[in-house]
Amino acid sequence: MIKPEGVCVRIPASTANLGPGFDTLGMALSMYSWIGMKGSKETVIHLYGNEMDGIPTDKSNLVYKVAQMVFREAGVQVPELEISMYSDIPLTRGLGSSASAIVGALFAANELIGSPLSKAKLFDMATAIEDHPDNVGASLFGGLITAIWDGLHADYIRMEPHEELEVLVVIPDFQLSTSEARKGLPAQISRKDAVYNISRSSLLVAALAQGRLDLISRAMSDRLHQPYRAELVPGMAEILENAVAHGALGIALSGAGPTLLALVERQSQRKKELETYLLNTMKAEGIRASASWLSPSRKGALLIGSMPSGSFLEMIKGEVKA
């Protein structure tokens, strides 16, 4: 049964890879997007926020198209929708903007029709669209995710982030699409580099699961993708080499970039030093960038209520303040 009052959901941003865990490791972050959805006489899409530039407002909109996938899978017809979208997640910066839209659309559409599809099914659908499970898994389930995808089904394990783990993201003022960032990756790698990444990815998962923050710096190093993407992000090579010496537990390219992500101990006295180092290194390369301190988001996609009868934006502002 379609909920006439509609639904409103919140979806966290995400980071993928965490260095060596290419296409397999993800973590939800405390930066969010919101989607409101309800049936309508005609499709209308409202966009709010500074991160919505260029998003279509017709039926080519990704959220509309993904919602229709849910309806078809469930055998329900909801051809016309009123959709409202607000996001703090910057587009194509390596913070899971597309994954949050996909997960938000799947989750909202499923809630709108009474949740006939399981979260496992939504995860499979999201992974099939995104073609890798790390970002969508983190946005859907929250916390830390390690996952595999065989082309039909995704399996995952979710872990609680360590309570002392904090995240600093430095977001360059330019976009970098995942498809563009993948073009420079080699078709083959050496066995030595494969073992290097497998060992560090395994160690990183174990360190995060057991709270061994002392091992993170060594475990987050990578030879599979970051060396080949360094030229796309000026200053990245230097930052990956030296950020730990300025107070980071570990440092990595967030997803396909260009955002760089540092894991930091919450009680560290060197946070300002690290932030200044990262921004100044970017500035020296002529790159404008902004820094944000975030936490791992323990909650994934979340139903926060019905579609507001008044201002969607006012409701979101209330959520942000809360």
Tab-separated table of C-alpha atoms in Angstrom:
chain	number	residue	atom	x	y	z
A	1	MET	CA	0.000	0.000	0.000
A	2	ILE	CA	1.339	3.416	-0.978
A	3	LYS	CA	1.702	5.833	1.930
A	4	PRO	CA	-0.332	8.911	0.922
A	5	GLU	CA	1.637	11.153	3.282
A	6	GLY	CA	4.875	10.203	1.542
A	7	VAL	CA	8.238	9.632	3.207
A	8	CYS	CA	11.407	11.545	3.985
A	9	VAL	CA	14.743	9.772	4.405
A	10	ARG	CA	18.287	10.761	5.363
A	11	ILE	CA	21.359	9.154	3.803
A	12	PRO	CA	24.987	9.536	4.916
A	13	ALA	CA	27.939	10.299	2.698
A	14	SER	CA	30.610	7.651	2.413
A	15	THR	CA	34.256	7.082	1.723
A	16	ALA	CA	35.514	4.057	-0.170
A	17	ASN	CA	38.725	2.035	-0.316
A	18	LEU	CA	40.401	3.535	2.795
A	19	GLY	CA	43.652	3.025	0.911
A	20	PRO	CA	44.184	-0.668	0.090
A	21	GLY	CA	40.577	-1.932	0.116
A	22	PHE	CA	39.835	-1.066	-3.502
A	23	ASP	CA	36.091	-1.507	-4.238
A	24	THR	CA	35.612	-3.513	-1.018
A	25	LEU	CA	35.932	-1.226	2.039
A	26	GLY	CA	33.625	1.668	2.847
A	27	MET	CA	32.707	3.895	5.772
A	28	ALA	CA	29.671	6.116	6.301
A	29	LEU	CA	30.387	9.748	7.204
A	30	SER	CA	28.465	12.408	9.112
A	31	MET	CA	27.611	14.445	6.028
A	32	TYR	CA	24.122	13.867	4.661
A	33	SER	CA	21.551	14.159	1.929
A	34	TRP	CA	17.778	14.069	2.340
A	35	ILE	CA	15.117	12.819	-0.060
A	36	GLY	CA	11.370	13.345	0.254
A	37	MET	CA	9.065	11.255	-1.938
A	38	LYS	CA	5.328	10.783	-2.420
A	39	GLY	CA	2.864	9.907	-5.148
A	40	SER	CA	1.629	12.776	-7.275
A	41	LYS	CA	-0.670	13.607	-10.188
A	42	GLU	CA	2.395	14.610	-12.177
A	43	THR	CA	6.102	14.266	-11.598
A	44	VAL	CA	7.755	17.313	-10.066
A	45	ILE	CA	11.258	17.479	-8.614
A	46	HIS	CA	12.395	20.153	-6.149
A	47	LEU	CA	16.107	20.730	-5.599
A	48	TYR	CA	17.572	22.531	-2.585
A	49	GLY	CA	21.108	23.336	-1.478
A	50	ASN	CA	24.337	24.331	-3.182
A	51	GLU	CA	25.229	20.782	-4.236
A	52	MET	CA	22.342	20.331	-6.681
A	53	ASP	CA	23.712	22.221	-9.682
A	54	GLY	CA	23.119	20.343	-12.921
A	55	ILE	CA	20.765	17.731	-11.428
A	56	PRO	CA	17.847	17.037	-13.819
A	57	THR	CA	14.337	17.994	-12.726
A	58	ASP	CA	12.479	15.681	-15.096
A	59	LYS	CA	12.095	11.909	-15.343
A	60	SER	CA	15.746	11.542	-16.344
A	61	ASN	CA	16.578	12.322	-12.698
A	62	LEU	CA	18.523	9.441	-11.125
A	63	VAL	CA	16.348	9.328	-8.006
A	64	TYR	CA	13.172	9.077	-10.095
A	65	LYS	CA	14.623	6.329	-12.310
A	66	VAL	CA	15.940	4.272	-9.402
A	67	ALA	CA	12.620	4.608	-7.555
A	68	GLN	CA	10.853	3.133	-10.583
A	69	MET	CA	13.192	0.126	-10.393
A	70	VAL	CA	11.913	-0.542	-6.868
A	71	PHE	CA	8.289	-0.250	-7.964
A	72	ARG	CA	8.832	-2.655	-10.871
A	73	GLU	CA	10.628	-5.146	-8.622
A	74	ALA	CA	7.760	-4.997	-6.129
A	75	GLY	CA	5.032	-5.144	-8.782
A	76	VAL	CA	3.657	-1.725	-7.843
A	77	GLN	CA	2.888	1.196	-10.143
A	78	VAL	CA	3.710	4.722	-8.999
A	79	PRO	CA	4.457	6.469	-12.295
A	80	GLU	CA	4.228	10.038	-11.033
A	81	LEU	CA	6.194	11.296	-8.024
A	82	GLU	CA	6.843	14.454	-6.097
A	83	ILE	CA	10.503	14.364	-5.089
A	84	SER	CA	12.377	16.855	-2.931
A	85	MET	CA	16.153	16.644	-2.558
A	86	TYR	CA	18.657	18.445	-0.363
A	87	SER	CA	22.316	17.503	0.013
A	88	ASP	CA	25.441	18.643	1.816
A	89	ILE	CA	27.508	16.038	-0.079
A	90	PRO	CA	29.606	17.634	-2.837
A	91	LEU	CA	29.187	16.102	-6.287
A	92	THR	CA	31.968	13.953	-7.810
A	93	ARG	CA	34.460	14.605	-5.030
A	94	GLY	CA	34.911	11.040	-3.753
A	95	LEU	CA	32.368	11.264	-0.931
A	96	GLY	CA	29.706	8.987	-2.360
A	97	SER	CA	27.280	11.549	-3.797
A	98	SER	CA	25.972	9.150	-6.447
A	99	ALA	CA	25.825	6.268	-3.968
A	100	SER	CA	23.798	8.366	-1.522
A	101	ALA	CA	21.349	9.272	-4.294
A	102	ILE	CA	20.995	5.631	-5.355
A	103	VAL	CA	20.567	4.345	-1.800
A	104	GLY	CA	18.222	7.194	-0.922
A	105	ALA	CA	16.041	6.523	-3.947
A	106	LEU	CA	15.876	2.775	-3.280
A	107	PHE	CA	15.228	3.213	0.427
A	108	ALA	CA	12.630	5.988	0.050
A	109	ALA	CA	10.731	4.197	-2.722
A	110	ASN	CA	10.672	0.977	-0.725
A	111	GLU	CA	9.414	2.801	2.394
A	112	LEU	CA	6.774	4.587	0.299
A	113	ILE	CA	5.172	1.269	-0.680
A	114	GLY	CA	5.414	-0.431	2.718
A	115	SER	CA	8.933	-1.921	2.556
A	116	PRO	CA	8.236	-5.120	0.559
A	117	LEU	CA	11.930	-5.464	-0.374
A	118	SER	CA	14.553	-6.491	2.175
A	119	LYS	CA	17.659	-4.406	2.820
A	120	ALA	CA	19.693	-7.258	1.338
A	121	LYS	CA	17.702	-6.901	-1.888
A	122	LEU	CA	18.164	-3.133	-1.880
A	123	PHE	CA	21.900	-3.679	-1.383
A	124	ASP	CA	22.051	-5.997	-4.392
A	125	MET	CA	20.137	-3.481	-6.501
A	126	ALA	CA	22.325	-0.585	-5.378
A	127	THR	CA	25.529	-2.522	-6.057
A	128	ALA	CA	24.317	-3.540	-9.512
A	129	ILE	CA	23.745	0.128	-10.350
A	130	GLU	CA	27.005	1.406	-8.835
A	131	ASP	CA	29.015	-1.708	-9.858
A	132	HIS	CA	30.855	-1.863	-6.532
A	133	PRO	CA	29.481	-2.365	-3.011
A	134	ASP	CA	31.642	-0.132	-0.822
A	135	ASN	CA	29.949	3.284	-1.004
A	136	VAL	CA	26.386	2.016	-1.309
A	137	GLY	CA	26.905	-0.487	1.513
A	138	ALA	CA	28.217	2.200	3.835
A	139	SER	CA	25.367	4.586	3.000
A	140	LEU	CA	22.734	1.874	3.401
A	141	PHE	CA	23.967	0.196	6.590
A	142	GLY	CA	26.163	2.844	8.232
A	143	GLY	CA	29.430	2.199	10.062
A	144	LEU	CA	32.329	0.377	8.413
A	145	ILE	CA	31.586	-2.071	5.607
A	146	THR	CA	33.641	-4.789	3.995
A	147	ALA	CA	31.832	-6.371	1.067
A	148	ILE	CA	32.139	-8.551	-2.023
A	149	TRP	CA	30.129	-8.556	-5.257
A	150	ASP	CA	29.852	-11.467	-7.700
A	151	GLY	CA	27.777	-9.618	-10.283
A	152	LEU	CA	24.479	-10.870	-8.881
A	153	HIS	CA	24.708	-10.747	-5.094
A	154	ALA	CA	26.640	-8.708	-2.541
A	155	ASP	CA	27.725	-10.084	0.819
A	156	TYR	CA	28.947	-7.788	3.564
A	157	ILE	CA	30.038	-7.505	7.164
A	158	ARG	CA	29.348	-4.303	9.066
A	159	MET	CA	31.619	-3.135	11.869
A	160	GLU	CA	31.134	-0.442	14.492
A	161	PRO	CA	33.689	2.364	14.096
A	162	HIS	CA	36.021	2.881	17.049
A	163	GLU	CA	34.650	5.598	19.331
A	164	GLU	CA	37.955	7.512	19.226
A	165	LEU	CA	38.028	7.630	15.419
A	166	GLU	CA	37.515	11.030	13.806
A	167	VAL	CA	37.770	11.958	10.137
A	168	LEU	CA	39.270	14.991	8.432
A	169	VAL	CA	38.376	15.451	4.772
A	170	VAL	CA	40.113	17.983	2.557
A	171	ILE	CA	37.976	18.675	-0.490
A	172	PRO	CA	39.688	20.291	-3.503
A	173	ASP	CA	37.674	22.807	-5.479
A	174	PHE	CA	37.407	20.672	-8.607
A	175	GLN	CA	35.427	17.618	-9.621
A	176	LEU	CA	36.776	14.202	-10.606
A	177	SER	CA	34.417	11.537	-11.875
A	178	THR	CA	34.953	7.894	-10.951
A	179	SER	CA	35.047	6.914	-14.623
A	180	GLU	CA	37.781	9.461	-15.318
A	181	ALA	CA	39.788	8.365	-12.279
A	182	ARG	CA	39.615	4.713	-13.374
A	183	LYS	CA	41.038	5.397	-16.837
A	184	GLY	CA	44.606	5.602	-15.566
A	185	LEU	CA	44.537	2.329	-13.651
A	186	PRO	CA	46.610	-0.528	-15.105
A	187	ALA	CA	44.912	-3.595	-16.570
A	188	GLN	CA	47.355	-5.854	-14.712
A	189	ILE	CA	49.483	-5.592	-11.575
A	190	SER	CA	52.424	-7.621	-10.307
A	191	ARG	CA	52.001	-10.436	-7.815
A	192	LYS	CA	54.159	-8.433	-5.421
A	193	ASP	CA	51.771	-5.481	-5.535
A	194	ALA	CA	48.752	-7.787	-5.229
A	195	VAL	CA	50.182	-9.347	-2.067
A	196	TYR	CA	51.072	-5.883	-0.771
A	197	ASN	CA	47.460	-4.729	-1.029
A	198	ILE	CA	45.869	-7.950	0.188
A	199	SER	CA	48.043	-7.957	3.297
A	200	ARG	CA	47.374	-4.331	4.137
A	201	SER	CA	43.665	-4.550	3.448
A	202	SER	CA	43.420	-7.575	5.733
A	203	LEU	CA	45.446	-5.848	8.432
A	204	LEU	CA	43.336	-2.684	8.135
A	205	VAL	CA	40.058	-4.566	8.617
A	206	ALA	CA	41.465	-6.381	11.648
A	207	ALA	CA	42.912	-3.160	13.100
A	208	LEU	CA	39.615	-1.315	12.691
A	209	ALA	CA	37.634	-4.239	14.115
A	210	GLN	CA	39.873	-4.548	17.184
A	211	GLY	CA	40.575	-0.870	17.745
A	212	ARG	CA	44.293	-1.160	16.955
A	213	LEU	CA	44.666	2.474	15.949
A	214	ASP	CA	48.462	2.106	16.155
A	215	LEU	CA	48.444	-0.112	13.052
A	216	ILE	CA	46.298	2.091	10.834
A	217	SER	CA	49.108	4.152	9.289
A	218	ARG	CA	50.910	1.074	7.956
A	219	ALA	CA	47.712	-0.700	6.979
A	220	MET	CA	46.295	2.163	4.879
A	221	SER	CA	49.097	2.195	2.299
A	222	ASP	CA	48.276	1.103	-1.241
A	223	ARG	CA	49.887	0.168	-4.554
A	224	LEU	CA	46.776	-0.714	-6.527
A	225	HIS	CA	45.218	2.640	-7.397
A	226	GLN	CA	46.584	5.629	-5.479
A	227	PRO	CA	50.009	5.816	-7.183
A	228	TYR	CA	48.271	5.946	-10.569
A	229	ARG	CA	45.794	8.623	-9.483
A	230	ALA	CA	48.336	10.879	-7.780
A	231	GLU	CA	48.888	12.981	-10.881
A	232	LEU	CA	45.159	13.806	-10.973
A	233	VAL	CA	45.334	15.469	-7.538
A	234	PRO	CA	48.249	17.908	-7.156
A	235	GLY	CA	49.887	17.555	-3.756
A	236	MET	CA	48.446	14.098	-3.155
A	237	ALA	CA	51.727	12.182	-3.381
A	238	GLU	CA	53.376	14.449	-0.810
A	239	ILE	CA	50.354	14.265	1.505
A	240	LEU	CA	50.204	10.461	1.381
A	241	GLU	CA	53.897	10.381	2.266
A	242	ASN	CA	53.914	12.922	5.094
A	243	ALA	CA	50.452	13.312	6.679
A	244	VAL	CA	51.141	10.754	9.415
A	245	ALA	CA	54.126	12.843	10.520
A	246	HIS	CA	51.683	15.740	11.046
A	247	GLY	CA	49.259	13.828	13.252
A	248	ALA	CA	47.148	11.553	11.053
A	249	LEU	CA	46.563	7.940	12.056
A	250	GLY	CA	46.372	7.202	8.340
A	251	ILE	CA	45.658	8.987	5.065
A	252	ALA	CA	44.048	7.956	1.783
A	253	LEU	CA	42.362	9.206	-1.329
A	254	SER	CA	38.632	9.119	-0.610
A	255	GLY	CA	37.083	6.878	-3.243
A	256	ALA	CA	38.173	8.027	-6.677
A	257	GLY	CA	39.045	11.465	-5.293
A	258	PRO	CA	39.916	14.238	-5.411
A	259	THR	CA	39.043	14.442	-1.689
A	260	LEU	CA	41.759	13.272	0.691
A	261	LEU	CA	40.696	11.633	3.945
A	262	ALA	CA	42.672	11.373	7.165
A	263	LEU	CA	41.745	9.198	10.115
A	264	VAL	CA	42.568	10.964	13.365
A	265	GLU	CA	42.391	10.082	17.046
A	266	ARG	CA	39.581	12.170	18.534
A	267	GLN	CA	41.672	13.352	21.503
A	268	SER	CA	44.720	14.234	19.406
A	269	GLN	CA	46.372	17.569	20.176
A	270	ARG	CA	47.643	17.835	16.585
A	271	LYS	CA	44.374	18.329	14.693
A	272	LYS	CA	45.054	21.942	13.786
A	273	GLU	CA	48.581	21.086	12.686
A	274	LEU	CA	47.261	18.361	10.388
A	275	GLU	CA	44.520	20.514	8.893
A	276	THR	CA	46.953	23.371	8.253
A	277	TYR	CA	49.480	21.022	6.644
A	278	LEU	CA	46.913	19.514	4.278
A	279	LEU	CA	45.437	22.850	3.200
A	280	ASN	CA	48.841	24.500	2.790
A	281	THR	CA	50.136	21.600	0.692
A	282	MET	CA	47.150	21.954	-1.620
A	283	LYS	CA	47.583	25.735	-1.700
A	284	ALA	CA	51.243	25.365	-2.678
A	285	GLU	CA	50.056	23.413	-5.723
A	286	GLY	CA	47.593	26.158	-6.638
A	287	ILE	CA	44.586	24.138	-5.482
A	288	ARG	CA	41.833	25.766	-3.457
A	289	ALA	CA	40.398	23.341	-0.916
A	290	SER	CA	38.146	23.243	2.118
A	291	ALA	CA	38.467	21.100	5.235
A	292	SER	CA	35.695	19.434	7.244
A	293	TRP	CA	35.909	17.471	10.473
A	294	LEU	CA	33.480	14.549	10.411
A	295	SER	CA	32.687	11.442	12.394
A	296	PRO	CA	31.946	7.955	11.127
A	297	SER	CA	28.151	7.757	10.793
A	298	ARG	CA	26.883	4.784	12.770
A	299	LYS	CA	23.464	4.973	11.117
A	300	GLY	CA	22.873	4.323	7.440
A	301	ALA	CA	19.759	5.205	5.451
A	302	LEU	CA	17.114	6.344	7.915
A	303	LEU	CA	13.390	7.102	7.685
A	304	ILE	CA	12.894	10.419	9.476
A	305	GLY	CA	9.192	10.976	8.820
A	306	SER	CA	6.566	11.709	6.208
A	307	MET	CA	6.901	14.195	3.376
A	308	PRO	CA	6.237	17.554	5.059
A	309	SER	CA	2.989	19.309	4.150
A	310	GLY	CA	4.806	22.618	4.538
A	311	SER	CA	8.373	23.490	3.615
A	312	PHE	CA	10.708	20.568	2.957
A	313	LEU	CA	13.660	22.915	3.368
A	314	GLU	CA	12.476	24.089	6.781
A	315	MET	CA	12.205	20.491	7.952
A	316	ILE	CA	15.731	19.766	6.704
A	317	LYS	CA	17.076	22.833	8.515
A	318	GLY	CA	15.536	21.462	11.675
A	319	GLU	CA	17.279	18.118	11.035
A	320	VAL	CA	20.610	19.806	10.454
A	321	LYS	CA	20.334	21.793	13.695
A	322	ALA	CA	19.350	18.646	15.589
